[in-house]
Amino acid sequence: MMERMILRQLRDTEEDAEAVRTVASAAFDTSRALRGEPAADWPPDRLARIDSRNRHLARTDPGGCWLAVDDVGMPVGTVLSTRREGTWGLALFAVLPRAQRRGIGRELMAAALLYGRACLRGIICGSRDPRAAATYRRAGFTLHPAMRLRGTVDKELKARLPSLDGAVHEGTARHRDLMDSLDRRTRGGAHGPDHEEMLRHSRLLVVDELTGSGYCYIGADGDVELLAATSRRLAGRLLTAALLSLPEGAEVAVENLTAEQEWAVDVGLAAGLELSNAGYVCLRGMRPPSPYIPSGAFL
Ligand SMILES: CC(C)(COP(=O)(O)OP(=O)(O)OC[C@H]1O[C@@H](n2cnc3c(N)ncnc32)[C@H](O)[C@@H]1OP(=O)(O)O)[C@@H](O)C(=O)NCCC(=O)NCCS
């Protein structure tokens, strides 16, 4: 066991954002190294977006975002969780490698679960770490194995995609009500303030027709971050439009696809993206939302 460890609420400060980033990158880089993968080498603008997101969560959910600090005041672990209209979400969970396996993860998770105790639904995009899986199972989550699509955008990839079967527009803050409605319909709770944060950093594509609607965020680094729609047809159109909108040479990733998102797997395979298994979408009190691609952090 640790000598002494305290949990304190995360603050909306530069120092705390850096503490979260340091803990998370050490934890995830060590997991990558164990799998024989290189450490993440993220450019400063991507790190700035992560800091901005974590500070946003410290503001919206102070009771759900915690830092574990050791007896000399060094941050050793963190958990970031959110409540959105009865849907609890886990945005980040990490413990410094040198402090792992001593129960810190369990304590952090207990604080985050307490924050979500009144929520009927829960969602986590879980890593492959068996300790994370053990923690989520103990908290009553069902683990849905997930797939990931990855590849480099080039002329051939775009040529393989079918032409769009209807209009897709650039979205703005004016689409907030539409997106919140789509969130409620697919995952049970609106993202609310998270849309403001996503709009700051990501491009938004929207379909809004009499027969249905949908939206999709594309991160600055080419990741399809979040997609919700009223039908698989419109979801497929949005994902196709997202891929077509990326510049040649961009690295694209679409993650957290459970078997329910076959419409997305089909678009990716048609485009020639590489398909692999990666992590779990962990759910409590709900079936996998569909057609829906959760965001790893905003879920
Ligand atoms: C997941 C993580 C946060 C857990 O932190 P930790 O402080 O090591 O966790 P704990 O010591 O509290 O152990 C967690 C549980 O996993 C169990 N566990 C430990 N090793 C295990 C293994 N190899 N297989 C299965 N379960 C294991 C522990 O027994 C413990 O359960 P308990 O509370 O019933 O004793 C930490 O390992 C980590 O940062 N991993 C890398 C980042 C990551 O993948 N985060 C999850 C993102 S979704």
Short mmCIF file of C-alpha atoms and ligand atoms in Angstrom, two decimals:
data_model
loop_
_atom_site.label_atom_id
_atom_site.label_comp_id
_atom_site.label_asym_id
_atom_site.label_seq_id
_atom_site.Cartn_x
_atom_site.Cartn_y
_atom_site.Cartn_z
CA MET A 1 0.00 0.00 0.00
CA MET A 2 1.00 3.63 -0.39
CA GLU A 3 2.35 5.52 2.59
CA ARG A 4 -0.33 8.20 2.19
CA MET A 5 -2.45 9.31 -0.68
CA ILE A 6 -5.19 11.88 -0.86
CA LEU A 7 -7.86 12.50 -3.46
CA ARG A 8 -8.71 16.08 -4.29
CA GLN A 9 -11.02 17.63 -6.84
CA LEU A 10 -9.42 18.66 -10.10
CA ARG A 11 -9.19 22.43 -10.53
CA ASP A 12 -9.57 24.42 -13.72
CA THR A 13 -5.90 25.51 -13.75
CA GLU A 14 -2.90 25.09 -16.04
CA GLU A 15 -1.04 23.18 -13.29
CA ASP A 16 -3.83 20.62 -12.82
CA ALA A 17 -4.25 20.18 -16.58
CA GLU A 18 -0.53 19.46 -16.80
CA ALA A 19 -0.75 17.02 -13.88
CA VAL A 20 -3.53 15.08 -15.62
CA ARG A 21 -1.62 15.03 -18.90
CA THR A 22 1.61 13.84 -17.23
CA VAL A 23 -0.14 11.00 -15.39
CA ALA A 24 -2.17 9.92 -18.43
CA SER A 25 0.69 9.99 -20.93
CA ALA A 26 2.98 7.98 -18.60
CA ALA A 27 0.23 5.40 -17.98
CA PHE A 28 -0.80 5.01 -21.62
CA ASP A 29 2.79 5.08 -22.96
CA THR A 30 3.72 2.23 -20.59
CA SER A 31 0.68 0.24 -21.80
CA ARG A 32 1.76 0.88 -25.40
CA ALA A 33 5.34 -0.21 -24.64
CA LEU A 34 4.02 -3.46 -23.13
CA ARG A 35 2.22 -4.13 -26.41
CA GLY A 36 5.39 -3.31 -28.37
CA GLU A 37 3.98 -0.04 -29.69
CA PRO A 38 5.88 3.28 -29.72
CA ALA A 39 5.02 6.08 -27.29
CA ALA A 40 2.50 8.67 -28.49
CA ASP A 41 4.31 11.62 -30.05
CA TRP A 42 1.61 14.27 -30.08
CA PRO A 43 2.22 17.77 -31.41
CA PRO A 44 1.75 20.76 -29.05
CA ASP A 45 -1.61 21.75 -30.57
CA ARG A 46 -3.05 18.32 -29.81
CA LEU A 47 -1.78 18.50 -26.22
CA ALA A 48 -3.34 21.95 -25.92
CA ARG A 49 -6.72 20.53 -27.04
CA ILE A 50 -6.44 17.75 -24.43
CA ASP A 51 -5.68 20.33 -21.71
CA SER A 52 -8.60 22.45 -22.86
CA ARG A 53 -10.93 19.43 -22.72
CA ASN A 54 -9.77 18.42 -19.25
CA ARG A 55 -10.19 21.97 -17.93
CA HIS A 56 -13.67 22.05 -19.47
CA LEU A 57 -14.55 18.88 -17.54
CA ALA A 58 -13.10 20.33 -14.31
CA ARG A 59 -15.53 23.24 -14.79
CA THR A 60 -18.63 21.26 -15.79
CA ASP A 61 -18.16 18.31 -13.39
CA PRO A 62 -16.01 19.34 -10.40
CA GLY A 63 -17.56 16.52 -8.34
CA GLY A 64 -16.61 13.91 -10.95
CA CYS A 65 -13.00 14.90 -11.67
CA TRP A 66 -10.34 13.85 -9.16
CA LEU A 67 -6.59 13.87 -8.75
CA ALA A 68 -4.74 11.40 -6.47
CA VAL A 69 -1.73 13.06 -4.85
CA ASP A 70 1.03 11.30 -2.86
CA ASP A 71 2.50 12.37 0.48
CA VAL A 72 4.91 14.86 -1.14
CA GLY A 73 2.17 16.42 -3.27
CA MET A 74 3.03 14.65 -6.55
CA PRO A 75 0.03 13.70 -8.71
CA VAL A 76 -0.08 9.90 -9.13
CA GLY A 77 -3.53 9.23 -10.59
CA THR A 78 -6.60 10.81 -12.07
CA VAL A 79 -10.20 10.09 -12.98
CA LEU A 80 -12.48 12.37 -15.00
CA SER A 81 -16.19 11.59 -15.14
CA THR A 82 -19.31 13.42 -16.29
CA ARG A 83 -23.06 13.46 -15.72
CA ARG A 84 -25.26 14.43 -18.64
CA GLU A 85 -29.02 14.08 -18.12
CA GLY A 86 -28.86 10.72 -16.37
CA THR A 87 -25.96 9.36 -18.45
CA TRP A 88 -22.71 8.97 -16.52
CA GLY A 89 -19.51 8.87 -18.56
CA LEU A 90 -15.88 8.08 -17.78
CA ALA A 91 -13.62 10.40 -19.77
CA LEU A 92 -10.22 9.41 -18.35
CA PHE A 93 -8.81 6.95 -15.82
CA ALA A 94 -5.07 6.56 -15.27
CA VAL A 95 -2.49 5.90 -12.55
CA LEU A 96 1.28 6.54 -12.85
CA PRO A 97 3.03 3.22 -13.65
CA ARG A 98 5.17 3.39 -10.48
CA ALA A 99 2.04 3.77 -8.33
CA GLN A 100 -0.13 1.14 -10.03
CA ARG A 101 -1.48 -2.03 -8.38
CA ARG A 102 -1.72 -0.41 -4.96
CA GLY A 103 -5.41 0.31 -4.97
CA ILE A 104 -5.22 3.94 -6.17
CA GLY A 105 -7.25 3.08 -9.26
CA ARG A 106 -9.92 1.50 -7.06
CA GLU A 107 -10.15 4.64 -4.87
CA LEU A 108 -10.35 6.98 -7.87
CA MET A 109 -13.01 4.87 -9.50
CA ALA A 110 -15.03 4.78 -6.26
CA ALA A 111 -15.11 8.60 -6.22
CA ALA A 112 -16.20 8.76 -9.87
CA LEU A 113 -18.90 6.11 -9.37
CA LEU A 114 -20.24 7.93 -6.33
CA TYR A 115 -20.63 11.02 -8.50
CA GLY A 116 -22.67 8.96 -10.98
CA ARG A 117 -24.76 7.04 -8.45
CA ALA A 118 -28.07 8.62 -9.48
CA CYS A 119 -27.49 7.93 -13.19
CA LEU A 120 -29.37 5.05 -14.76
CA ARG A 121 -27.01 4.79 -17.72
CA GLY A 122 -23.21 4.60 -17.90
CA ILE A 123 -20.71 4.59 -20.76
CA ILE A 124 -16.93 4.10 -20.92
CA CYS A 125 -14.64 3.66 -23.92
CA GLY A 126 -12.30 1.21 -22.21
CA SER A 127 -8.70 0.39 -23.08
CA ARG A 128 -7.30 -3.14 -23.45
CA ASP A 129 -5.80 -2.96 -19.94
CA PRO A 130 -7.09 -5.99 -17.95
CA ARG A 131 -7.03 -3.90 -14.74
CA ALA A 132 -9.31 -1.36 -16.33
CA ALA A 133 -11.59 -4.16 -17.58
CA ALA A 134 -11.63 -5.70 -14.07
CA THR A 135 -12.56 -2.32 -12.56
CA TYR A 136 -15.39 -1.73 -15.04
CA ARG A 137 -16.80 -5.24 -14.68
CA ARG A 138 -16.85 -4.84 -10.91
CA ALA A 139 -18.79 -1.61 -11.38
CA GLY A 140 -21.44 -3.55 -13.29
CA PHE A 141 -20.51 -2.59 -16.84
CA THR A 142 -20.94 -4.95 -19.79
CA LEU A 143 -17.87 -5.03 -22.05
CA HIS A 144 -18.69 -4.79 -25.76
CA PRO A 145 -15.56 -5.60 -27.83
CA ALA A 146 -14.77 -2.73 -30.19
CA MET A 147 -13.18 -2.35 -33.62
CA ARG A 148 -11.06 0.43 -35.04
CA LEU A 149 -10.64 1.67 -38.62
CA ARG A 150 -7.40 3.37 -39.58
CA GLY A 151 -5.62 4.51 -42.70
CA THR A 152 -4.13 7.31 -44.72
CA VAL A 153 -6.41 9.39 -46.91
CA ASP A 154 -5.39 9.43 -50.55
CA LYS A 155 -6.97 9.71 -54.02
CA GLU A 156 -7.63 5.95 -54.24
CA LEU A 157 -9.42 5.91 -50.88
CA LYS A 158 -11.69 8.74 -51.96
CA ALA A 159 -12.32 7.11 -55.34
CA ARG A 160 -13.47 3.88 -53.66
CA LEU A 161 -16.20 5.68 -51.70
CA PRO A 162 -19.67 5.94 -53.22
CA SER A 163 -20.89 9.44 -54.08
CA LEU A 164 -23.10 11.00 -51.40
CA ASP A 165 -26.81 10.13 -51.61
CA GLY A 166 -27.84 13.58 -50.34
CA ALA A 167 -26.70 16.84 -48.80
CA VAL A 168 -24.28 17.24 -45.89
CA HIS A 169 -23.66 20.70 -44.38
CA GLU A 170 -21.02 22.27 -42.18
CA GLY A 171 -22.55 22.59 -38.73
CA THR A 172 -22.37 25.48 -36.24
CA ALA A 173 -23.50 26.34 -32.70
CA ARG A 174 -26.99 26.83 -34.18
CA HIS A 175 -27.28 23.03 -34.46
CA ARG A 176 -26.89 22.57 -30.72
CA ASP A 177 -30.59 21.74 -30.07
CA LEU A 178 -30.65 19.29 -32.96
CA MET A 179 -27.52 17.57 -31.66
CA ASP A 180 -28.83 17.40 -28.10
CA SER A 181 -32.04 15.78 -29.46
CA LEU A 182 -30.01 13.23 -31.40
CA ASP A 183 -27.94 12.49 -28.28
CA ARG A 184 -31.09 11.89 -26.23
CA ARG A 185 -32.50 9.60 -28.88
CA THR A 186 -29.34 7.54 -29.35
CA ARG A 187 -27.48 7.46 -26.02
CA GLY A 188 -30.16 8.72 -23.63
CA GLY A 189 -28.58 12.02 -22.54
CA ALA A 190 -27.65 15.23 -24.38
CA HIS A 191 -23.97 16.24 -24.46
CA GLY A 192 -25.05 19.78 -23.61
CA PRO A 193 -21.99 21.92 -22.75
CA ASP A 194 -19.62 19.39 -24.36
CA HIS A 195 -20.88 20.54 -27.76
CA GLU A 196 -19.44 23.99 -27.05
CA GLU A 197 -16.05 22.45 -26.26
CA MET A 198 -16.13 20.16 -29.31
CA LEU A 199 -17.15 23.05 -31.57
CA ARG A 200 -14.06 24.96 -30.41
CA HIS A 201 -11.68 22.27 -31.68
CA SER A 202 -13.45 20.07 -34.20
CA ARG A 203 -15.22 20.39 -37.52
CA LEU A 204 -18.91 19.57 -37.51
CA LEU A 205 -20.90 17.97 -40.31
CA VAL A 206 -24.69 17.90 -40.16
CA VAL A 207 -27.53 16.27 -42.08
CA ASP A 208 -30.97 17.75 -41.43
CA GLU A 209 -33.82 16.53 -43.62
CA LEU A 210 -37.54 15.94 -43.22
CA THR A 211 -36.88 12.20 -43.08
CA GLY A 212 -34.10 12.31 -40.50
CA SER A 213 -30.95 13.95 -39.22
CA GLY A 214 -27.47 13.36 -37.88
CA TYR A 215 -24.17 14.96 -36.96
CA CYS A 216 -20.49 14.08 -36.89
CA TYR A 217 -17.41 15.77 -35.39
CA ILE A 218 -14.03 15.44 -37.08
CA GLY A 219 -11.02 16.24 -34.91
CA ALA A 220 -8.16 18.41 -36.11
CA ASP A 221 -6.01 15.27 -36.36
CA GLY A 222 -8.43 13.44 -38.64
CA ASP A 223 -10.25 11.36 -36.02
CA VAL A 224 -13.99 10.87 -36.42
CA GLU A 225 -14.81 11.69 -32.81
CA LEU A 226 -18.54 11.42 -32.39
CA LEU A 227 -21.40 10.55 -34.71
CA ALA A 228 -25.13 10.23 -34.06
CA ALA A 229 -27.95 9.87 -36.56
CA THR A 230 -31.57 8.77 -36.86
CA SER A 231 -30.81 6.05 -39.44
CA ARG A 232 -27.91 3.92 -40.63
CA ARG A 233 -28.29 5.42 -44.10
CA LEU A 234 -27.70 8.97 -42.84
CA ALA A 235 -24.94 7.79 -40.49
CA GLY A 236 -23.18 6.16 -43.46
CA ARG A 237 -23.59 9.32 -45.49
CA LEU A 238 -22.04 11.42 -42.70
CA LEU A 239 -19.08 9.07 -42.26
CA THR A 240 -18.52 8.98 -46.03
CA ALA A 241 -18.66 12.80 -46.16
CA ALA A 242 -16.22 12.99 -43.24
CA LEU A 243 -13.70 10.78 -45.06
CA LEU A 244 -14.14 12.71 -48.31
CA SER A 245 -13.61 16.01 -46.47
CA LEU A 246 -10.16 15.08 -45.14
CA PRO A 247 -7.10 16.36 -46.99
CA GLU A 248 -4.91 13.88 -48.82
CA GLY A 249 -2.17 12.58 -46.55
CA ALA A 250 -4.31 12.85 -43.39
CA GLU A 251 -4.23 9.92 -40.98
CA VAL A 252 -7.82 8.96 -40.21
CA ALA A 253 -9.06 6.89 -37.26
CA VAL A 254 -12.57 5.76 -36.39
CA GLU A 255 -12.61 4.00 -33.04
CA ASN A 256 -15.04 2.47 -30.54
CA LEU A 257 -17.10 0.59 -33.14
CA THR A 258 -19.08 -2.28 -31.67
CA ALA A 259 -20.79 -4.88 -33.89
CA GLU A 260 -23.90 -2.65 -33.88
CA GLN A 261 -22.01 -0.15 -36.07
CA GLU A 262 -21.65 -2.45 -39.08
CA TRP A 263 -22.78 0.44 -41.25
CA ALA A 264 -19.51 2.20 -40.25
CA VAL A 265 -17.38 -0.91 -40.69
CA ASP A 266 -18.83 -1.26 -44.20
CA VAL A 267 -17.96 2.34 -45.11
CA GLY A 268 -14.42 1.86 -43.78
CA LEU A 269 -13.89 -1.44 -45.58
CA ALA A 270 -15.21 0.04 -48.83
CA ALA A 271 -12.68 2.87 -48.44
CA GLY A 272 -9.88 0.35 -47.89
CA LEU A 273 -9.18 1.34 -44.26
CA GLU A 274 -7.46 -1.18 -42.00
CA LEU A 275 -9.80 -2.90 -39.52
CA SER A 276 -8.60 -4.19 -36.13
CA ASN A 277 -9.87 -4.96 -32.61
CA ALA A 278 -9.20 -2.36 -29.93
CA GLY A 279 -10.65 -2.05 -26.45
CA TYR A 280 -14.26 -2.14 -25.33
CA VAL A 281 -17.30 0.05 -25.25
CA CYS A 282 -18.44 -0.56 -21.65
CA LEU A 283 -22.11 0.08 -20.92
CA ARG A 284 -24.38 -0.04 -17.91
CA GLY A 285 -28.16 0.32 -18.05
CA MET A 286 -28.22 0.61 -21.83
CA ARG A 287 -27.72 -1.33 -25.04
CA PRO A 288 -25.10 -0.08 -27.52
CA PRO A 289 -26.57 3.13 -29.01
CA SER A 290 -26.95 2.93 -32.79
CA PRO A 291 -26.25 4.35 -35.26
CA TYR A 292 -23.68 5.97 -33.01
CA ILE A 293 -19.91 6.34 -32.66
CA PRO A 294 -18.99 7.46 -29.13
CA SER A 295 -16.24 9.98 -28.46
CA GLY A 296 -13.52 8.48 -26.23
CA ALA A 297 -13.75 11.41 -23.81
CA PHE A 298 -17.23 12.91 -24.32
CA LEU A 299 -18.68 9.44 -25.06
C1 LIG B 1 -6.32 0.94 -15.12
C2 LIG B 1 -5.52 1.67 -14.04
C3 LIG B 1 -5.99 3.13 -13.93
C4 LIG B 1 -5.75 0.96 -12.70
O1 LIG B 1 -5.01 1.63 -11.68
P1 LIG B 1 -4.32 0.83 -10.48
O2 LIG B 1 -4.00 1.80 -9.40
O3 LIG B 1 -3.23 0.01 -11.02
O4 LIG B 1 -5.54 -0.09 -10.03
P2 LIG B 1 -5.75 -0.95 -8.72
O5 LIG B 1 -4.44 -1.22 -8.03
O6 LIG B 1 -6.80 -0.27 -7.89
O7 LIG B 1 -6.30 -2.30 -9.35
C5 LIG B 1 -7.48 -2.33 -10.12
C6 LIG B 1 -8.10 -3.72 -10.08
O8 LIG B 1 -7.53 -4.54 -11.10
C7 LIG B 1 -7.18 -5.81 -10.54
N1 LIG B 1 -6.04 -6.33 -11.30
C8 LIG B 1 -4.75 -6.06 -11.11
N2 LIG B 1 -4.01 -6.69 -12.04
C9 LIG B 1 -4.86 -7.38 -12.82
C10 LIG B 1 -4.72 -8.23 -13.97
N3 LIG B 1 -3.52 -8.47 -14.50
N4 LIG B 1 -5.82 -8.74 -14.51
C11 LIG B 1 -7.04 -8.48 -14.00
N5 LIG B 1 -7.24 -7.68 -12.94
C12 LIG B 1 -6.17 -7.15 -12.35
C13 LIG B 1 -6.84 -5.49 -9.12
O9 LIG B 1 -6.97 -6.66 -8.33
C14 LIG B 1 -7.83 -4.45 -8.74
O10 LIG B 1 -9.02 -5.04 -8.35
P3 LIG B 1 -9.45 -4.98 -6.76
O11 LIG B 1 -9.86 -3.57 -6.54
O12 LIG B 1 -10.58 -5.94 -6.63
O13 LIG B 1 -8.24 -5.39 -5.98
C15 LIG B 1 -4.01 1.67 -14.33
O14 LIG B 1 -3.57 0.35 -14.40
C16 LIG B 1 -3.60 2.40 -15.60
O15 LIG B 1 -3.31 3.60 -15.57
N6 LIG B 1 -3.53 1.70 -16.77
C17 LIG B 1 -3.09 2.30 -18.03
C18 LIG B 1 -4.07 3.33 -18.56
C19 LIG B 1 -5.42 2.72 -18.89
O16 LIG B 1 -5.52 1.77 -19.64
N7 LIG B 1 -6.48 3.30 -18.29
C20 LIG B 1 -7.84 2.88 -18.53
C21 LIG B 1 -8.40 3.67 -19.65
S1 LIG B 1 -9.99 3.10 -20.11
#
